[in-house]
mmCIF file of C-alpha atoms in Angstrom:
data_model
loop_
_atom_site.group_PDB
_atom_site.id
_atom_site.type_symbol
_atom_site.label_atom_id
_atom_site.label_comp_id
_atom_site.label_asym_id
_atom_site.label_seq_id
_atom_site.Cartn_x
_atom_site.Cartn_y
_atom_site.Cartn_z
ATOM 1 C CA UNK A 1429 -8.610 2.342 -18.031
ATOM 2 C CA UNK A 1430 -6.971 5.303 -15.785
ATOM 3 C CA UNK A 1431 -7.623 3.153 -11.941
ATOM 4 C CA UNK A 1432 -5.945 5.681 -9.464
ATOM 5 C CA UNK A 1433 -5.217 9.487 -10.839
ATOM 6 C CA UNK A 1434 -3.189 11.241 -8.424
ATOM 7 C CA UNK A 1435 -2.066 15.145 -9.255
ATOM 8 C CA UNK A 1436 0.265 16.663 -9.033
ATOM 9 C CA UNK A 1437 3.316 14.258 -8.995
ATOM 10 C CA UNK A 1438 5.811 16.509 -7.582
ATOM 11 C CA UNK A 1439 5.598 19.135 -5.321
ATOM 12 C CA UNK A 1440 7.501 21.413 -3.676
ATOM 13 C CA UNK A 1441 5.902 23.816 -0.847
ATOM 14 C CA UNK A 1442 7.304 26.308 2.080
ATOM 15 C CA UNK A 1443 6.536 25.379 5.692
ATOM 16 C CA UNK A 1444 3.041 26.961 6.696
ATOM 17 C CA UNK A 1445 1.797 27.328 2.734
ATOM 18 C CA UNK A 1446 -1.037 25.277 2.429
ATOM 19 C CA UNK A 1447 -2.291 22.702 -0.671
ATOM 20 C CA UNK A 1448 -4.448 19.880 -1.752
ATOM 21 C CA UNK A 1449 -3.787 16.547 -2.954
ATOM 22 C CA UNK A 1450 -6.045 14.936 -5.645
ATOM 23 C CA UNK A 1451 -7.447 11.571 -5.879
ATOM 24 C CA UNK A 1452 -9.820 10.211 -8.602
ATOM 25 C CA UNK A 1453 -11.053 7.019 -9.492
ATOM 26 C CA UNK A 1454 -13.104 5.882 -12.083
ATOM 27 C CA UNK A 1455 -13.880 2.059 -10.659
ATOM 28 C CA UNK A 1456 -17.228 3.123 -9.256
ATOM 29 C CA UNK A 1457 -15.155 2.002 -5.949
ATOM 30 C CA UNK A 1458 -16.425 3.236 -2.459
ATOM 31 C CA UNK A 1459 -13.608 2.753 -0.191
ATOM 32 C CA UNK A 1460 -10.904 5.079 -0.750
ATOM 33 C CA UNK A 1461 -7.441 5.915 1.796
ATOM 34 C CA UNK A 1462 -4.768 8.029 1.607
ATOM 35 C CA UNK A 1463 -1.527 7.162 2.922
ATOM 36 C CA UNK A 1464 1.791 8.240 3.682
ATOM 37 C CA UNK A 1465 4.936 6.544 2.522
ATOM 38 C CA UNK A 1466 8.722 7.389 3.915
ATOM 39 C CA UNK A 1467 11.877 6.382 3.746
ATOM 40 C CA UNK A 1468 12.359 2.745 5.437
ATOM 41 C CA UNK A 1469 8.911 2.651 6.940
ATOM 42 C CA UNK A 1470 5.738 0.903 6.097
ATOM 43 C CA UNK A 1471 2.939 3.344 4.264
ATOM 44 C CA UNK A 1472 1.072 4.588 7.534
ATOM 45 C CA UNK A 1473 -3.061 5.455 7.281
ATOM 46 C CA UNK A 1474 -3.896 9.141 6.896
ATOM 47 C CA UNK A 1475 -7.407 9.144 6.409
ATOM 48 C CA UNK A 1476 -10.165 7.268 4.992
ATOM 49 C CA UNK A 1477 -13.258 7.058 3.309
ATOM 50 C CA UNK A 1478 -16.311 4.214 3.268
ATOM 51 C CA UNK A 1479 -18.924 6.894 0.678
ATOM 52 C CA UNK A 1480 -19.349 10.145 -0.368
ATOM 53 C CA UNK A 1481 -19.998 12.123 3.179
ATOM 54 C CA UNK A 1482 -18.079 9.737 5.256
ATOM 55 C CA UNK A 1483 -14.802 9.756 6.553
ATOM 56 C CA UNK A 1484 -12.606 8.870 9.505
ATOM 57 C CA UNK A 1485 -9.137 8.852 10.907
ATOM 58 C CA UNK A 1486 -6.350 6.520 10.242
ATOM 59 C CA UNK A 1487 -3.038 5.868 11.672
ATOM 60 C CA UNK A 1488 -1.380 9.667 11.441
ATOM 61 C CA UNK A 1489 -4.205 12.171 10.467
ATOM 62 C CA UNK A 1490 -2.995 15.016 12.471
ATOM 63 C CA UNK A 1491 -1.632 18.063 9.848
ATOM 64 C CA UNK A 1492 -4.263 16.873 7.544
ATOM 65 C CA UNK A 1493 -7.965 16.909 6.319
ATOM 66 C CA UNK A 1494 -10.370 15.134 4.133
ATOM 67 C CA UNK A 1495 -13.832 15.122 2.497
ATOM 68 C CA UNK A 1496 -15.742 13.231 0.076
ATOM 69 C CA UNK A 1497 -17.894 15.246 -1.916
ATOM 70 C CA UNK A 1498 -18.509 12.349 -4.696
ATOM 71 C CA UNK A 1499 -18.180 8.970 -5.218
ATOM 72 C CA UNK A 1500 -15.031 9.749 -7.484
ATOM 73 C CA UNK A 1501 -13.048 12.055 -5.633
ATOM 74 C CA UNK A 1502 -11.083 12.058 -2.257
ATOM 75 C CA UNK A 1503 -8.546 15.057 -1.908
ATOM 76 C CA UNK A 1504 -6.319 15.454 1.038
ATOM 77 C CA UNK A 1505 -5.445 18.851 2.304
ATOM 78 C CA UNK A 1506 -2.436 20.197 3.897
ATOM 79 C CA UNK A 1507 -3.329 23.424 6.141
ATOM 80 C CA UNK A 1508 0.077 24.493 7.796
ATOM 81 C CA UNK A 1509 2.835 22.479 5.782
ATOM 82 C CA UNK A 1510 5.515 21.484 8.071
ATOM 83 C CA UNK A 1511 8.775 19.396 7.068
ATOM 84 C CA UNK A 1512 7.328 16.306 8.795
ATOM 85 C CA UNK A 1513 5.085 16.178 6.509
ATOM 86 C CA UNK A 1514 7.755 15.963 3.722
ATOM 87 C CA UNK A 1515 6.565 12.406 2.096
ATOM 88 C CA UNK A 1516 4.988 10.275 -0.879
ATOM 89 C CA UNK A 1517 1.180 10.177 -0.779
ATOM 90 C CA UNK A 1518 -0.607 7.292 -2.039
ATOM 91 C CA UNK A 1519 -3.924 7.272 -2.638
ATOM 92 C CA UNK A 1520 -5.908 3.886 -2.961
ATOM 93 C CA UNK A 1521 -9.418 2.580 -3.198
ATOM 94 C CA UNK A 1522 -11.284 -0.905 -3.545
ATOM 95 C CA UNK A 1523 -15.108 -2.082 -4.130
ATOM 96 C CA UNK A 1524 -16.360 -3.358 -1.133
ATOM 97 C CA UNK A 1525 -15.242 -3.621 2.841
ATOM 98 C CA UNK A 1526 -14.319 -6.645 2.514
ATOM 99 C CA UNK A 1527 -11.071 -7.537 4.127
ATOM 100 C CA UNK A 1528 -10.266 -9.906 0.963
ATOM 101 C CA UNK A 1529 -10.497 -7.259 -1.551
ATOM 102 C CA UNK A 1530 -7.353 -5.777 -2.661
ATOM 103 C CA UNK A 1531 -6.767 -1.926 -2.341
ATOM 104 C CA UNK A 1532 -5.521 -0.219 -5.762
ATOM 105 C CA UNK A 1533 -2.948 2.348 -5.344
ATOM 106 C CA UNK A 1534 -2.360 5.462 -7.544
ATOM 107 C CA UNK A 1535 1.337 6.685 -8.469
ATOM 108 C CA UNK A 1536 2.023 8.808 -5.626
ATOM 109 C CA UNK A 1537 2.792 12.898 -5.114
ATOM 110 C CA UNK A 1538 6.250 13.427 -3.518
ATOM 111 C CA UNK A 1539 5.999 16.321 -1.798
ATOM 112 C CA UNK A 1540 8.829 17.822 -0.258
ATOM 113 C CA UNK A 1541 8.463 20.560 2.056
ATOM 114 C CA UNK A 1542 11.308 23.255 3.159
ATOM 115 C CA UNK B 907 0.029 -4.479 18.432
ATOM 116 C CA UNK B 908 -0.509 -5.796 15.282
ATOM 117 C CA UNK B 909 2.639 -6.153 13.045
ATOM 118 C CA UNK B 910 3.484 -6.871 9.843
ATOM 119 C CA UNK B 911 8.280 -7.513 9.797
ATOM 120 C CA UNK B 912 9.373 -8.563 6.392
ATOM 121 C CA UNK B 913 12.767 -9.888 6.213
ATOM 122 C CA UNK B 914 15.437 -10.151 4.446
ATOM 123 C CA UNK B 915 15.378 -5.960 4.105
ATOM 124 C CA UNK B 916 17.078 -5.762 0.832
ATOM 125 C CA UNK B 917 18.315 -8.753 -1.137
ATOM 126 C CA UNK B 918 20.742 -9.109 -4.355
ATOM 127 C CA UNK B 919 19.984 -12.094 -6.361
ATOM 128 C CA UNK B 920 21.821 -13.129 -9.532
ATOM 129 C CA UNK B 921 19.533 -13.585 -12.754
ATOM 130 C CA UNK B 922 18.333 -17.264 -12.443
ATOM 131 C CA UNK B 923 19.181 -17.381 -8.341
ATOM 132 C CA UNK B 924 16.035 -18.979 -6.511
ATOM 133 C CA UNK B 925 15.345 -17.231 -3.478
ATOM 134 C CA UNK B 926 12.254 -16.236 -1.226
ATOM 135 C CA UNK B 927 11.034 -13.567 0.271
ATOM 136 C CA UNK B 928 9.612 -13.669 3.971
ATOM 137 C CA UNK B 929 6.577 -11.384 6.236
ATOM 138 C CA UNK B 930 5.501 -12.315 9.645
ATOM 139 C CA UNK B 931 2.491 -11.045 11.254
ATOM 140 C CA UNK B 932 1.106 -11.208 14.451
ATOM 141 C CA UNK B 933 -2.530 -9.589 13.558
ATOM 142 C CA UNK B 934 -5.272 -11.423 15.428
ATOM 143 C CA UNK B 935 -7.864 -13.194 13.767
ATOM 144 C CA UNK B 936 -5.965 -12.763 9.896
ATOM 145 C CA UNK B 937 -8.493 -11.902 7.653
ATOM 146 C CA UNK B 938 -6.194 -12.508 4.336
ATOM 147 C CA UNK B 939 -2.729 -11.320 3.376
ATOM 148 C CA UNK B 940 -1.739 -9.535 0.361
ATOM 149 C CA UNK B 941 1.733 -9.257 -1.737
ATOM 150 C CA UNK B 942 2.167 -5.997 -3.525
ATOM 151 C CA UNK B 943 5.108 -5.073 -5.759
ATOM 152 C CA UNK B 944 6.350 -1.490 -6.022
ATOM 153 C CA UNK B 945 8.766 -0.250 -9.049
ATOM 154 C CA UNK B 946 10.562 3.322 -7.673
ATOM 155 C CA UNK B 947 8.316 6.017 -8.729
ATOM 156 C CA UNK B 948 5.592 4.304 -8.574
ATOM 157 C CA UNK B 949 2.569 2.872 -6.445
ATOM 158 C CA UNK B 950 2.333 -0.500 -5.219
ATOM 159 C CA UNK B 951 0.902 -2.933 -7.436
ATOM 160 C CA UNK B 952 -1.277 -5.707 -6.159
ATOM 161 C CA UNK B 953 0.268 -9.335 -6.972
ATOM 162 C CA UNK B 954 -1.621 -11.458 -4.770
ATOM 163 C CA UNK B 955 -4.400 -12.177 -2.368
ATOM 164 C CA UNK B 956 -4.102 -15.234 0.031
ATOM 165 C CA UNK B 957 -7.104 -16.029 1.944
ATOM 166 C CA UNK B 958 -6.213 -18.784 4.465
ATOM 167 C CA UNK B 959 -3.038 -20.952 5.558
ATOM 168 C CA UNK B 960 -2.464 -23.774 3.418
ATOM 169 C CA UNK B 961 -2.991 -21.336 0.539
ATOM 170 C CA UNK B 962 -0.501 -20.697 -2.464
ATOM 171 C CA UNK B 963 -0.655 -18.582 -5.026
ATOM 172 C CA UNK B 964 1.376 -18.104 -8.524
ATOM 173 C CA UNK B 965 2.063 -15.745 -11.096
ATOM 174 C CA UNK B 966 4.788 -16.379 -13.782
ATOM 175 C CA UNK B 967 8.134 -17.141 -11.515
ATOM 176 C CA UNK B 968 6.383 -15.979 -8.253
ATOM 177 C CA UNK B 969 4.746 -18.202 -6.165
ATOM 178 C CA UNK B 970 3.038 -16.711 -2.495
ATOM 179 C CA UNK B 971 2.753 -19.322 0.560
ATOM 180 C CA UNK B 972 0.610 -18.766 3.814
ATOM 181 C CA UNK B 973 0.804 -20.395 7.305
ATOM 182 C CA UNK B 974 -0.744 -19.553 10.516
ATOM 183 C CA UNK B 975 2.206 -16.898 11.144
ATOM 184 C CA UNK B 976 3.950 -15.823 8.233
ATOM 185 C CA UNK B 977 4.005 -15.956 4.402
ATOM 186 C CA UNK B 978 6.548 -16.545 1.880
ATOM 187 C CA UNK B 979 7.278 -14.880 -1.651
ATOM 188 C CA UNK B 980 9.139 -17.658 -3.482
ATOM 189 C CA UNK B 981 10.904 -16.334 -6.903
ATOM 190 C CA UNK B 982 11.924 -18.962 -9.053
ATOM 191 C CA UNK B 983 15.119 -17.937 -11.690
ATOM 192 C CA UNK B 984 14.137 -14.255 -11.137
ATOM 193 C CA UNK B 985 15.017 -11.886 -13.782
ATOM 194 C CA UNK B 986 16.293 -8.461 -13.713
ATOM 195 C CA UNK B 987 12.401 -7.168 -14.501
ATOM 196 C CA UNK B 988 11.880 -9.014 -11.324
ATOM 197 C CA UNK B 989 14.040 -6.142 -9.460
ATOM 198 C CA UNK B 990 11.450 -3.907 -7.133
ATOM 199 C CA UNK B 991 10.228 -3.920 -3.800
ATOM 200 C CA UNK B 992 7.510 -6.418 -2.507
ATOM 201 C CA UNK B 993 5.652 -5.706 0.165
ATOM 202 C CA UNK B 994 3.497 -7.227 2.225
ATOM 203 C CA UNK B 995 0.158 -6.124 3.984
ATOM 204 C CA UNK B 996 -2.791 -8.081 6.716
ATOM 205 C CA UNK B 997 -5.962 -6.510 7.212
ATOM 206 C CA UNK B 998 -7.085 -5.666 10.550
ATOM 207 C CA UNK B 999 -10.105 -4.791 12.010
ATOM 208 C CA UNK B 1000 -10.948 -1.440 12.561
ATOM 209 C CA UNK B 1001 -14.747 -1.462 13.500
ATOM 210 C CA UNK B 1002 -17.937 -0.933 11.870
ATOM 211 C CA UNK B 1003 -17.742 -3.993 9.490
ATOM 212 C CA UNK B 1004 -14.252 -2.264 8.214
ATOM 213 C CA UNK B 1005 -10.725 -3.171 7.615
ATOM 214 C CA UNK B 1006 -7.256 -1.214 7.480
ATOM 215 C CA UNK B 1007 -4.426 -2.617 6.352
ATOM 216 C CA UNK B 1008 -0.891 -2.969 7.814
ATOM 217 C CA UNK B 1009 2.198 -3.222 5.984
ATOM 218 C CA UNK B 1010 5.665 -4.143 6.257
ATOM 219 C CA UNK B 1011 8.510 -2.026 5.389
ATOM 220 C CA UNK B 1012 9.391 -4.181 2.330
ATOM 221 C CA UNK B 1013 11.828 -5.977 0.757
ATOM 222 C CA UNK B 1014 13.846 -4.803 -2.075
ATOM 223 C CA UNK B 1015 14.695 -6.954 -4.487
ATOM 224 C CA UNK B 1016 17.824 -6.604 -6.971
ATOM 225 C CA UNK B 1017 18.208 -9.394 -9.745
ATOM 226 C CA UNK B 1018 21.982 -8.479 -11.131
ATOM 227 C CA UNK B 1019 22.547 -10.267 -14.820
#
């Protein structure tokens, strides 16, 4: 029962390189999110996702982009990596809109960039 | 602005110490509250849902609490697998029948034996 796959783990990247973040699920889920966790804050909303095709902003979505090709599979890209964006990504998803429905969280990348 | 403050920031307990944990919010028109717990390295794990004040909620030595404005993680003779950081999260709404959810910065919890 896998939940939340994030890849890679760890990452390590040079300011202005560019990469993608993977997210899978295999809960049939249609909400999924990506977030952004640092030191001493509160994990912030990147992006997220209510079905395949359909996206929208969260909280902090500038530096990044989304799509949702498949029910499955949310990546997150990085375009111009700058150390600001030096975090851990979570990814998360959960059945239904329902406010009452728990979101389940993958185990992160930590992605340092210098 | 809705906010989610969970207090005390960090907190050393010694194995069998009763303490509790606490998260305030001031997001209108709460729609639920959930308690996560997060080991290091890893993401958070849901613990609890609580749906409306009154409301409490157990699992082994935790027990969650809700009132109108704020909740309480009570951990009754933790042990040192207790040691993480909780956190705490309200939904909000954020339009078209959705919900985001806010979070507090945490509490991290050390249970020395």
């Amino acid at each position: 029962n896998a939940g939340v796959t994030q890849t890679p783990k760890f990452r390590i990247l040079k300011i202005g390189q560019s990469m993608t973040l993977q997210c899978a699920q295999d809960m049939n889920h249609n909400y999924m999110y990506w977030y952004r966790q640092d030191p001493g804050m509160g994990l912030k909303l990147i992006y997220y996702s209510v079905g395949a095709g359909i996206t929208d902003k969260g909280e902090v979505p500038n530096g990044y982009n989304v799509s949702r090709s498949t029910t499955e599979d949310f990546p997150l890209r990085l375009e111009l990596a700058a150390p600001s964006q030096t975090s851990v990504y979570f990814c998360a998803s959960t059945r239904t809109r329902d406010s009452y429905q728990p979101q389940h969280f993958g185990d992160g990348t930590r992605l340092s960039i210098l | 602005e809705d906010q989610v403050t969970q207090s005390p920031e960090a907190l050393r307990l010694q194995e069998g110490e009763s303490s509790s944990l606490n998260c305030s919010y001031t997001v209108s028109g709460l729609r639920g509250l959930f308690w996560y717990r997060q080991d290091p390295g890893k993401g958070p794990e849901f613990l609890f849902t609580l749906y409306s004040a009154g409301e409490e909620k157990e699992k082994e030595r935790l027990k969650a609490t809700l009132t109108k404005k704020e909740s309480f993680l009570h951990i009754t003779a933790p042990k040192p697998e207790d040691s993480a950081t909780y956190l705490c999260a309200a939904p909000r709404y954020s339009g078209a029948g959705s919900y985001q959810l806010t979070f507090g910065k945490g509490t991290k919890l050390s249970v020395i034996p």
